[in-house]
Coordinates of C-alpha atoms in Angstrom, one line a residue:
Chain Y
M594 CA -47.4 -53.7 37.8
R595 CA -49.1 -52.3 40.8
D596 CA -51.0 -49.6 38.9
D597 CA -54.1 -51.7 38.6
G598 CA -56.6 -48.8 38.8
Q599 CA -56.8 -48.6 42.6
P600 CA -56.8 -44.8 42.7
V601 CA -59.8 -44.7 40.5
Q602 CA -61.8 -46.9 42.8
A603 CA -61.0 -44.6 45.6
A604 CA -63.2 -42.0 43.9
P605 CA -66.8 -42.0 44.9
H606 CA -69.2 -42.3 42.0
P607 CA -71.4 -39.2 41.6
T608 CA -75.0 -40.0 42.4
T609 CA -76.4 -37.7 39.8
P610 CA -75.6 -37.9 36.1
T611 CA -74.7 -34.2 35.9
P612 CA -72.8 -33.5 39.1
G613 CA -72.4 -29.9 40.3
A614 CA -69.2 -27.9 40.5
A615 CA -68.7 -28.8 44.2
T616 CA -68.9 -32.5 43.4
W617 CA -66.5 -32.1 40.5
F618 CA -63.9 -30.5 42.7
R619 CA -64.4 -33.0 45.5
V620 CA -64.0 -36.0 43.1
H621 CA -61.0 -34.5 41.3
G622 CA -59.4 -33.4 44.6
R623 CA -59.6 -37.0 45.7
L624 CA -58.0 -38.2 42.4
V625 CA -55.2 -35.7 42.9
A626 CA -54.7 -37.1 46.5
A627 CA -54.7 -40.6 45.1
G628 CA -52.1 -39.8 42.6
W629 CA -50.0 -38.1 45.3
R630 CA -50.2 -41.3 47.4
R631 CA -49.2 -43.4 44.5
G632 CA -46.2 -41.2 43.8
S633 CA -45.1 -41.7 47.4
T634 CA -44.8 -45.4 46.9
Y635 CA -42.1 -45.1 44.3
R636 CA -39.3 -43.8 46.6
A637 CA -36.4 -45.7 45.0
A638 CA -37.4 -44.4 41.5
A639 CA -37.6 -40.9 42.8
L640 CA -34.1 -41.2 44.3
G641 CA -32.8 -42.6 41.0
G642 CA -34.3 -39.6 39.2
L643 CA -32.7 -37.2 41.7
V644 CA -29.3 -38.6 40.9
A645 CA -29.9 -38.1 37.2
N646 CA -31.2 -34.6 37.7
V647 CA -28.2 -33.6 39.9
T648 CA -25.7 -35.0 37.4
F649 CA -27.3 -33.1 34.5
G650 CA -27.6 -30.0 36.7
F651 CA -23.8 -29.9 37.3
L652 CA -23.1 -30.5 33.6
K653 CA -25.5 -27.8 32.5
V654 CA -24.2 -25.3 35.0
S655 CA -20.6 -25.8 33.9
V656 CA -21.3 -25.4 30.2
L657 CA -23.8 -22.5 30.6
T658 CA -21.6 -20.5 33.0
A659 CA -18.7 -21.0 30.5
A660 CA -20.9 -19.7 27.8
V661 CA -21.8 -16.6 29.8
A662 CA -18.1 -16.1 30.6
A663 CA -17.3 -16.4 26.9
G664 CA -20.0 -13.9 26.1
G665 CA -18.3 -11.3 28.4
G666 CA -20.4 -11.9 31.5
E667 CA -23.8 -11.8 29.7
L668 CA -25.6 -14.2 27.3
A669 CA -28.8 -12.9 25.8
G670 CA -29.9 -11.3 29.0
Y671 CA -28.6 -14.0 31.4
D672 CA -25.8 -13.2 33.8
T673 CA -24.0 -16.0 35.7
R674 CA -26.4 -16.1 38.6
A675 CA -29.4 -16.1 36.3
V676 CA -28.1 -18.9 34.1
I677 CA -27.2 -21.0 37.2
A678 CA -30.8 -20.5 38.5
Y679 CA -32.0 -21.6 35.0
A680 CA -30.0 -24.8 35.0
W681 CA -30.9 -25.9 38.6
L682 CA -34.6 -24.8 38.5
S683 CA -35.2 -26.6 35.2
Q684 CA -33.7 -29.8 36.7
A685 CA -35.8 -29.3 39.9
L686 CA -39.0 -29.2 37.8
L687 CA -38.1 -32.0 35.5
G688 CA -39.5 -34.7 37.8
S689 CA -42.9 -33.1 37.8
V690 CA -43.3 -31.6 34.4
N691 CA -44.0 -34.3 31.8
L692 CA -41.5 -33.8 29.0
F693 CA -41.0 -37.5 28.3
G694 CA -44.5 -38.2 26.9
R695 CA -45.0 -41.3 29.0
I696 CA -48.3 -41.7 30.8
D697 CA -50.0 -44.8 32.3
L698 CA -53.0 -44.2 30.0
A699 CA -50.9 -45.3 26.9
G700 CA -50.6 -48.8 28.4
R701 CA -54.3 -48.9 29.2
M702 CA -55.1 -47.9 25.6
K703 CA -52.9 -50.7 24.3
D704 CA -54.1 -53.5 26.5
G705 CA -57.8 -52.5 26.2
S706 CA -58.4 -51.7 29.9
V707 CA -59.3 -48.1 28.8
A708 CA -62.7 -49.6 28.0
V709 CA -63.3 -50.0 31.8
D710 CA -62.2 -46.4 32.4
L711 CA -64.8 -45.3 29.8
L712 CA -67.6 -47.1 31.7
R713 CA -67.0 -44.9 34.8
P714 CA -69.2 -41.9 35.2
I715 CA -66.3 -39.5 35.2
D716 CA -64.5 -37.7 32.3
L717 CA -61.5 -39.7 31.1
Q718 CA -59.4 -36.6 30.4
T719 CA -59.9 -34.8 33.6
S720 CA -59.7 -37.9 35.8
T721 CA -56.5 -39.1 34.1
T722 CA -54.9 -35.6 34.4
A723 CA -55.9 -35.2 38.0
Q724 CA -54.2 -38.4 39.0
E725 CA -51.0 -37.7 37.0
V726 CA -50.8 -34.1 38.4
G727 CA -51.2 -35.5 41.9
R728 CA -48.3 -37.9 41.3
A729 CA -46.2 -35.1 39.7
L730 CA -46.7 -32.7 42.6
F731 CA -45.5 -35.4 45.0
S732 CA -42.2 -35.6 42.9
L733 CA -41.5 -32.0 44.1
L734 CA -40.7 -33.4 47.5
P735 CA -38.0 -36.0 46.7
R736 CA -36.7 -34.4 43.5
G737 CA -37.6 -30.7 43.3
V738 CA -36.8 -29.5 46.9
P739 CA -33.5 -31.3 47.3
I740 CA -32.2 -29.8 44.0
V741 CA -33.1 -26.3 45.1
V742 CA -31.5 -26.9 48.5
L743 CA -28.4 -28.3 46.8
A744 CA -28.2 -25.4 44.3
L745 CA -28.5 -22.8 47.2
A746 CA -25.7 -24.8 49.1
V747 CA -23.4 -25.0 46.1
G748 CA -24.0 -21.2 45.6
G749 CA -24.4 -18.7 42.8
M750 CA -28.1 -19.1 42.4
R751 CA -30.5 -16.2 42.7
L752 CA -34.1 -16.7 44.0
P753 CA -36.7 -13.9 44.5
T754 CA -37.5 -12.9 48.0
D755 CA -40.7 -10.9 47.1
P756 CA -43.7 -13.1 48.0
A757 CA -45.7 -11.9 45.0
V758 CA -42.9 -12.9 42.6
L759 CA -42.5 -16.2 44.3
G760 CA -46.3 -16.8 44.3
A761 CA -46.5 -16.1 40.6
G762 CA -43.6 -18.5 40.1
L763 CA -45.2 -21.3 42.0
L764 CA -48.6 -20.7 40.2
S765 CA -46.7 -20.9 36.9
A766 CA -45.0 -24.2 37.9
L767 CA -48.4 -25.6 38.8
L768 CA -49.8 -24.5 35.4
A769 CA -46.8 -26.0 33.7
V770 CA -47.4 -29.4 35.3
V771 CA -51.0 -29.4 34.3
V772 CA -50.4 -28.2 30.7
S773 CA -47.7 -30.9 30.2
H774 CA -49.9 -33.7 31.3
L775 CA -52.9 -32.4 29.3
V776 CA -50.7 -32.4 26.1
V777 CA -49.2 -35.8 26.9
Y778 CA -52.9 -37.0 27.2
L779 CA -53.4 -35.9 23.6
V780 CA -50.4 -38.1 22.6
A781 CA -51.9 -41.1 24.4
V782 CA -55.4 -40.8 23.0
T783 CA -54.1 -41.0 19.5
G784 CA -54.0 -44.7 20.5
F785 CA -57.8 -44.8 19.9
W786 CA -56.8 -44.8 16.2
T787 CA -53.3 -46.3 16.2
V788 CA -53.2 -48.5 19.3
E789 CA -49.3 -48.2 19.5
T790 CA -48.2 -44.7 20.4
R791 CA -44.6 -45.3 21.2
G792 CA -43.2 -43.7 18.1
L793 CA -45.3 -40.5 18.7
Q794 CA -44.2 -40.5 22.3
V795 CA -40.5 -40.4 21.3
F796 CA -41.3 -37.7 18.8
Y797 CA -43.0 -35.7 21.6
M798 CA -40.0 -36.2 23.9
V799 CA -37.5 -34.9 21.4
L800 CA -39.5 -31.8 20.5
A801 CA -40.7 -31.1 24.0
G802 CA -37.2 -31.2 25.5
F803 CA -35.8 -28.9 22.9
F804 CA -38.6 -26.3 22.7
A805 CA -39.2 -26.3 26.4
G806 CA -35.6 -25.1 26.9
L807 CA -34.3 -28.2 28.7
F808 CA -30.7 -27.9 27.6
V809 CA -30.4 -24.4 26.3
P810 CA -32.9 -21.6 27.4
V811 CA -35.4 -20.8 24.6
S812 CA -34.7 -17.1 25.1
I813 CA -31.2 -17.5 23.7
F814 CA -32.4 -19.2 20.5
P815 CA -31.9 -17.3 17.3
G816 CA -35.0 -15.2 16.3
W817 CA -36.6 -17.6 13.9
L818 CA -36.2 -20.6 16.1
F819 CA -37.5 -18.6 19.1
A820 CA -40.6 -17.8 17.1
L821 CA -41.1 -21.4 16.2
A822 CA -40.7 -22.5 19.9
Q823 CA -43.2 -19.8 21.0
A824 CA -45.8 -21.3 18.6
T825 CA -45.7 -24.5 20.6
P826 CA -47.0 -25.2 24.2
F827 CA -43.5 -26.4 25.3
P828 CA -42.0 -23.1 26.6
S829 CA -45.1 -22.9 28.9
M830 CA -43.9 -26.2 30.4
L831 CA -40.4 -25.2 31.5
Q832 CA -39.0 -21.9 30.3
T833 CA -42.0 -19.9 31.7
P834 CA -42.0 -21.3 35.3
V835 CA -38.2 -21.1 35.5
D836 CA -38.3 -17.5 34.3
L837 CA -41.0 -16.6 36.9
L838 CA -39.4 -18.6 39.8
S839 CA -36.0 -17.1 39.2
G840 CA -37.4 -13.5 39.1
R841 CA -36.2 -13.0 35.5
V842 CA -39.7 -12.1 34.3
V843 CA -41.8 -10.0 36.7
G844 CA -44.7 -7.6 36.7
G845 CA -46.8 -7.2 33.6
D846 CA -44.6 -9.6 31.6
A847 CA -45.2 -12.3 34.3
A848 CA -49.0 -11.7 34.0
V849 CA -48.8 -12.2 30.2
A850 CA -46.7 -15.3 30.7
L851 CA -49.3 -16.8 33.0
L852 CA -52.1 -15.9 30.6
V853 CA -50.3 -17.7 27.8
Q854 CA -50.0 -20.8 30.0
L855 CA -53.7 -20.6 30.8
A856 CA -54.5 -20.3 27.1
W857 CA -52.5 -23.5 26.3
L858 CA -54.2 -25.2 29.2
A859 CA -57.7 -24.3 27.8
G860 CA -56.6 -25.3 24.3
A861 CA -55.3 -28.7 25.3
L862 CA -58.4 -29.3 27.4
A863 CA -60.8 -28.5 24.5
L864 CA -58.8 -30.6 22.0
G865 CA -58.6 -33.5 24.4
Q866 CA -62.4 -33.4 24.9
L867 CA -63.0 -33.5 21.1
M868 CA -60.4 -36.3 20.6
T869 CA -61.9 -38.4 23.5
R870 CA -65.4 -38.0 22.1
A871 CA -64.3 -39.0 18.5
G872 CA -62.1 -41.8 19.9
R873 CA -64.9 -43.4 21.9
R874 CA -66.7 -44.0 18.7
R875 CA -63.6 -45.6 17.1
L876 CA -62.8 -47.9 20.1
E877 CA -63.1 -51.6 19.6
V878 CA -61.8 -53.8 22.4
Q879 CA -61.1 -57.4 21.5
G880 CA -62.7 -60.1 23.6
G881 CA -65.2 -57.8 25.3
Chain D
M649 CA -14.9 -75.2 23.2
A650 CA -14.1 -77.6 20.4
E651 CA -17.0 -76.4 18.2
P652 CA -16.1 -74.2 15.2
L653 CA -16.7 -70.5 15.6
S654 CA -19.5 -70.4 13.1
A655 CA -21.5 -73.0 15.0
R656 CA -21.1 -71.0 18.2
W657 CA -22.3 -67.8 16.7
G658 CA -25.1 -69.4 14.6
P659 CA -27.8 -69.1 17.2
Y660 CA -27.1 -65.4 17.8
R661 CA -27.1 -64.6 14.1
A662 CA -30.5 -66.3 13.7
V663 CA -31.9 -64.4 16.7
V664 CA -30.6 -61.0 15.4
A665 CA -32.0 -61.6 11.9
S666 CA -35.4 -62.4 13.4
R667 CA -35.4 -59.1 15.4
V668 CA -34.5 -57.2 12.3
R669 CA -37.4 -58.8 10.3
S670 CA -39.9 -58.2 13.1
Q671 CA -39.1 -54.5 13.2
T672 CA -39.5 -53.9 9.5
S673 CA -42.9 -55.6 9.2
Y674 CA -44.9 -52.6 10.5
R675 CA -43.8 -50.1 7.9
G676 CA -45.6 -47.0 9.2
G677 CA -44.4 -47.4 12.8
F678 CA -40.9 -48.2 11.6
A679 CA -40.8 -45.1 9.4
L680 CA -41.9 -42.9 12.4
D681 CA -39.2 -44.6 14.5
L682 CA -36.5 -43.8 12.0
V683 CA -37.7 -40.1 11.7
S684 CA -37.9 -39.7 15.6
S685 CA -34.4 -41.2 15.9
L686 CA -33.0 -38.9 13.2
L687 CA -34.6 -36.0 15.1
V688 CA -32.9 -37.0 18.3
G689 CA -29.5 -36.6 16.6
V690 CA -30.5 -33.3 14.9
V691 CA -31.8 -31.8 18.1
Q692 CA -28.7 -32.7 20.0
L693 CA -26.5 -31.1 17.3
A694 CA -28.9 -28.1 17.3
E695 CA -28.3 -27.6 21.1
V696 CA -24.6 -27.2 20.4
L697 CA -25.2 -24.9 17.5
V698 CA -27.7 -22.7 19.4
L699 CA -25.1 -22.1 22.2
F700 CA -22.5 -21.2 19.6
H701 CA -25.0 -18.8 18.0
S702 CA -24.2 -16.5 21.0
V703 CA -20.5 -17.2 21.7
D704 CA -17.4 -17.7 19.6
S705 CA -15.6 -20.2 21.7
L706 CA -16.3 -22.5 24.7
G707 CA -13.7 -23.9 27.0
G708 CA -10.9 -23.2 24.5
L709 CA -12.7 -24.8 21.5
D710 CA -14.2 -22.9 18.6
L711 CA -17.3 -24.1 16.7
A712 CA -15.3 -26.2 14.2
A713 CA -13.5 -28.1 17.0
V714 CA -16.8 -28.6 18.9
V715 CA -18.5 -30.1 15.8
L716 CA -15.6 -32.5 15.6
V717 CA -16.0 -33.4 19.3
F718 CA -19.7 -33.8 18.8
G719 CA -19.2 -36.0 15.7
I720 CA -16.8 -38.4 17.4
A721 CA -18.8 -38.6 20.7
D722 CA -22.1 -39.0 19.0
L723 CA -20.9 -41.6 16.4
S724 CA -19.2 -43.7 19.0
F725 CA -22.1 -43.5 21.4
S726 CA -24.6 -44.4 18.6
L727 CA -22.5 -47.4 17.6
A728 CA -22.5 -48.6 21.2
D729 CA -26.2 -47.9 21.6
L730 CA -27.0 -49.9 18.5
V731 CA -25.3 -53.0 19.8
V732 CA -25.9 -52.9 23.6
G733 CA -28.3 -49.9 24.2
H734 CA -31.2 -52.2 25.1
L735 CA -29.3 -53.4 28.1
D736 CA -31.0 -50.6 30.0
T737 CA -34.3 -52.5 29.7
L738 CA -32.7 -55.0 32.2
P739 CA -34.8 -53.6 35.2
V740 CA -38.0 -54.5 33.2
Y741 CA -36.8 -58.2 33.1
L742 CA -35.7 -58.0 36.7
R743 CA -39.1 -56.7 37.9
S744 CA -41.2 -59.1 35.9
G745 CA -39.0 -62.1 36.7
T746 CA -38.5 -62.9 33.0
L747 CA -34.8 -62.8 33.4
D748 CA -34.9 -66.3 34.8
V749 CA -35.8 -67.6 31.3
F750 CA -32.4 -66.5 30.1
Y751 CA -30.7 -68.5 32.8
L752 CA -32.3 -71.7 31.4
R753 CA -30.6 -71.4 28.1
P754 CA -27.1 -72.8 27.5
Q755 CA -25.6 -69.4 26.4
P756 CA -23.9 -66.6 28.4
L757 CA -26.4 -64.2 30.0
L758 CA -24.7 -61.1 28.6
A759 CA -24.6 -62.5 25.0
Q760 CA -28.2 -63.4 25.2
L761 CA -29.2 -59.9 26.4
V762 CA -27.1 -58.2 23.7
T763 CA -28.9 -60.2 21.0
S764 CA -32.3 -59.8 22.6
D765 CA -33.0 -56.7 20.6
I766 CA -31.3 -54.8 17.9
S767 CA -33.0 -51.5 17.3
L768 CA -32.8 -50.6 13.6
R769 CA -34.2 -47.2 14.3
R770 CA -30.9 -46.3 15.9
V771 CA -29.2 -46.5 12.5
T772 CA -30.5 -43.0 11.6
R773 CA -28.7 -41.6 14.7
I774 CA -25.5 -43.0 13.2
V775 CA -26.1 -41.1 10.0
V776 CA -26.4 -37.7 11.8
A777 CA -23.3 -38.5 13.8
A778 CA -21.3 -39.5 10.7
V779 CA -22.3 -36.3 8.9
A780 CA -21.2 -34.2 11.9
L781 CA -17.9 -36.1 12.0
G782 CA -17.4 -35.6 8.3
V783 CA -18.0 -31.8 8.6
G784 CA -15.8 -31.7 11.7
V785 CA -12.9 -33.3 9.8
A786 CA -13.4 -31.0 6.8
V787 CA -13.6 -27.7 8.7
N788 CA -10.7 -28.2 11.1
D789 CA -7.2 -27.3 10.1
I790 CA -5.4 -30.6 10.9
A791 CA -2.0 -31.6 9.5
W792 CA -3.2 -35.0 8.5
T793 CA -0.6 -37.8 8.6
P794 CA -1.3 -41.5 8.4
L795 CA -0.8 -41.5 12.2
H796 CA -3.6 -38.9 12.6
V797 CA -6.0 -40.8 10.3
A798 CA -5.3 -44.1 12.1
F799 CA -5.7 -42.4 15.5
L800 CA -9.1 -40.9 14.5
V801 CA -10.4 -44.3 13.3
L802 CA -9.0 -46.0 16.5
V803 CA -10.6 -43.3 18.7
V804 CA -14.1 -43.8 17.2
L805 CA -13.9 -47.6 17.7
T806 CA -12.4 -47.5 21.2
S807 CA -14.8 -44.8 22.3
A808 CA -17.6 -47.0 21.1
L809 CA -16.2 -49.7 23.3
T810 CA -16.0 -47.3 26.2
F811 CA -19.6 -46.4 25.9
A812 CA -20.6 -50.0 25.5
A813 CA -18.7 -50.7 28.7
V814 CA -20.7 -47.9 30.4
F815 CA -23.9 -49.6 29.3
V816 CA -22.7 -53.0 30.7
A817 CA -21.5 -51.4 34.0
A818 CA -24.9 -49.7 34.3
A819 CA -26.7 -52.9 33.7
G820 CA -24.6 -54.7 36.3
V821 CA -25.5 -52.0 38.9
Q822 CA -29.2 -52.5 38.0
F823 CA -29.1 -55.9 39.7
F824 CA -28.7 -53.9 43.0
L825 CA -30.8 -50.8 42.2
V826 CA -33.8 -52.4 40.2
D827 CA -36.3 -49.6 40.9
A828 CA -33.8 -46.7 40.9
A829 CA -33.0 -47.3 37.2
E830 CA -32.7 -43.6 36.5
A831 CA -29.6 -43.4 38.7
T832 CA -27.6 -45.3 36.0
A833 CA -29.1 -43.1 33.3
A834 CA -27.0 -40.4 34.9
A835 CA -23.9 -42.3 33.9
V836 CA -25.1 -43.5 30.5
Y837 CA -27.0 -40.5 29.1
G838 CA -25.3 -38.0 31.3
G839 CA -22.1 -39.5 29.9
R840 CA -23.3 -39.1 26.4
Y841 CA -24.2 -35.4 27.0
A842 CA -20.8 -34.9 28.8
A843 CA -18.9 -36.4 25.9
T844 CA -20.2 -33.7 23.5
Q845 CA -19.0 -30.9 25.9
P846 CA -15.5 -29.3 26.1
A847 CA -14.4 -31.0 29.3
S848 CA -12.3 -28.0 30.2
V849 CA -15.5 -26.2 31.5
W850 CA -16.0 -28.9 34.2
T851 CA -15.6 -28.2 37.9
G852 CA -14.0 -30.5 40.4
P853 CA -16.6 -33.2 41.0
L854 CA -17.3 -33.5 37.2
V855 CA -13.6 -34.0 36.5
A856 CA -13.5 -36.8 39.1
V857 CA -16.6 -38.5 37.7
F858 CA -16.5 -38.0 34.0
G859 CA -12.7 -37.3 33.6
F860 CA -11.4 -40.3 35.4
A861 CA -13.9 -42.7 37.1
I862 CA -16.1 -43.0 33.9
P863 CA -13.5 -41.7 31.4
I864 CA -15.9 -39.8 29.2
A865 CA -13.4 -36.9 28.6
F866 CA -11.2 -39.4 26.8
T867 CA -13.9 -40.4 24.3
A868 CA -13.9 -37.2 22.2
Y869 CA -12.7 -34.0 23.8
L870 CA -9.2 -35.1 24.8
P871 CA -8.5 -36.8 21.4
V872 CA -9.6 -33.6 19.6
V873 CA -7.3 -31.5 21.8
A874 CA -4.5 -33.9 20.8
L875 CA -5.4 -33.9 17.1
L876 CA -5.6 -30.1 17.0
D877 CA -2.5 -29.6 19.1
L878 CA -4.5 -27.5 21.6
P879 CA -3.6 -26.9 25.3
G880 CA -5.2 -29.4 27.7
P881 CA -8.0 -28.7 30.1
G882 CA -5.7 -27.7 33.0
W883 CA -6.0 -31.0 34.9
L884 CA -4.4 -33.0 32.0
P885 CA -1.7 -32.1 29.4
G886 CA -2.9 -31.7 25.8
W887 CA -1.1 -35.0 24.7
A888 CA -3.2 -37.1 27.1
G889 CA -5.7 -37.6 24.3
W890 CA -3.3 -40.0 22.6
L891 CA -4.0 -42.4 25.5
A892 CA -7.8 -42.6 24.6
P893 CA -7.7 -46.4 23.9
L894 CA -6.6 -46.9 27.5
A895 CA -9.9 -45.5 28.6
A896 CA -11.7 -48.3 26.9
V897 CA -9.5 -50.9 28.7
W898 CA -10.1 -49.2 32.1
M899 CA -13.9 -48.9 31.5
W900 CA -14.2 -52.6 30.5
G901 CA -12.4 -53.6 33.7
V902 CA -15.0 -51.6 35.6
A903 CA -17.8 -53.0 33.5
L904 CA -16.9 -56.7 33.9
L905 CA -16.5 -56.2 37.6
A906 CA -19.9 -54.5 37.9
W907 CA -21.6 -57.1 35.7
R908 CA -20.1 -60.1 37.5
S909 CA -21.0 -58.8 41.0
G910 CA -24.5 -58.0 39.7
V911 CA -25.1 -61.4 38.3
R912 CA -23.7 -63.0 41.5
H913 CA -26.0 -60.8 43.6
Y914 CA -29.1 -61.8 41.6
Q915 CA -31.3 -64.2 43.5
G916 CA -33.9 -65.0 40.8
G917 CA -37.3 -63.6 40.3
G918 CA -39.1 -66.3 42.3
G919 CA -41.7 -68.7 41.0

């Protein structure tokens, strides 16, 4: 494997034990950039992902438009153009939003190299997330943009032209990427206690895909299931950015949706800090 | 080839038995694996049910017919996944160079890979699929004759063979792609998802790919149309489903071609 911690070395060590906000942003900015560069080295993988996303996009468009037609041109508030936008935008974001639960940190927890990460004078949670977000944002170029272009070429999709709506949509997509990686971090750091987290990762993948609205929009769930989904962070990872980007949710509702995303971000950040602190005391690395 | 059959299969049996033992030794992890795998099946069924919560029929099928399609598709895919599903870890062997070890042993490469891992956790998937199939059979109004019963059993088995062939074909293509592994996931897991859909909703390119090239429409949708005596999807008559076993023959032809050219293309991992 080539992910041998290079990006971390690219970050300068802060000279003071309590760096200021400016230093924090400079260090994490460089980590995001390092993650971006690393994402750019896996071109073949990105192409493979694009093929998968496009295939699923066509399958989803066909079944969801048939469902709208069967519902008499409307399905729980979605018309044909809205449901096509939903299918394609969710596939476009899938390369960047982490619904699969896999993160490099899980491997580093298992082989013990996380001990080296913990010796660095930088927070494990924020540095890990910064690199993953950088890599995820790069994925928008080979996987997100081509799918949106394809969807517009194939036709039937609606995108907002109002810059305010589009801006809110892009902000929501960025928040979705960060929230997803912060929650996957929580899955990985259970490895402080269990070492092997593969079972939990599969569990996350199944629940995340369903409750994020990967195959069927969360908004067409029956009431009780919709309420259950809303109690999880998963709709904030896919349904929300797609709703905002497609202009289905605008104005005050969009502002509320963004606040909900921010709340999940803050919650995952706080829980991650607590778990990392508790886990540090648990950690025993063999052969150290 | 003069050895008796039992002697030839002996090594594979021993290997598979050891895989089974190794997985059940960590009880907690194994239990979570079983639950996760069960949940995968339940969630996939739930996706179908959620859609039918809002509509009465989709692509000419009502809920009862769609549950039958889901049951056949999911059961046959899960059976194939249990036996050959781990073939999609081939890129890991290719990248790390460990595939060369398999070449040193006096057994066929494909047979070694198939027995390299049997994931018991996939057994719970089969349970969900079998329940869906049972419900599907019960709630549909089919004039059961011995021919219909034999056809249903034959379809589950030959569709499992079709999906197994898709796994083998995908693995063959991996020798060329290596890093672009997800491209074949489009065929394997896209195919699984496609198999649970009424193929009548598909547009042109999907019909070409999943109707004929990779004959996913023949695994569950077309046989159900034939069993229920429904009109076909428009691009095939309703009776075409009776030809389902031919799809397995076609797909295995494609799979062996892809596998052979992949193995021939492989240059070794170096070292």
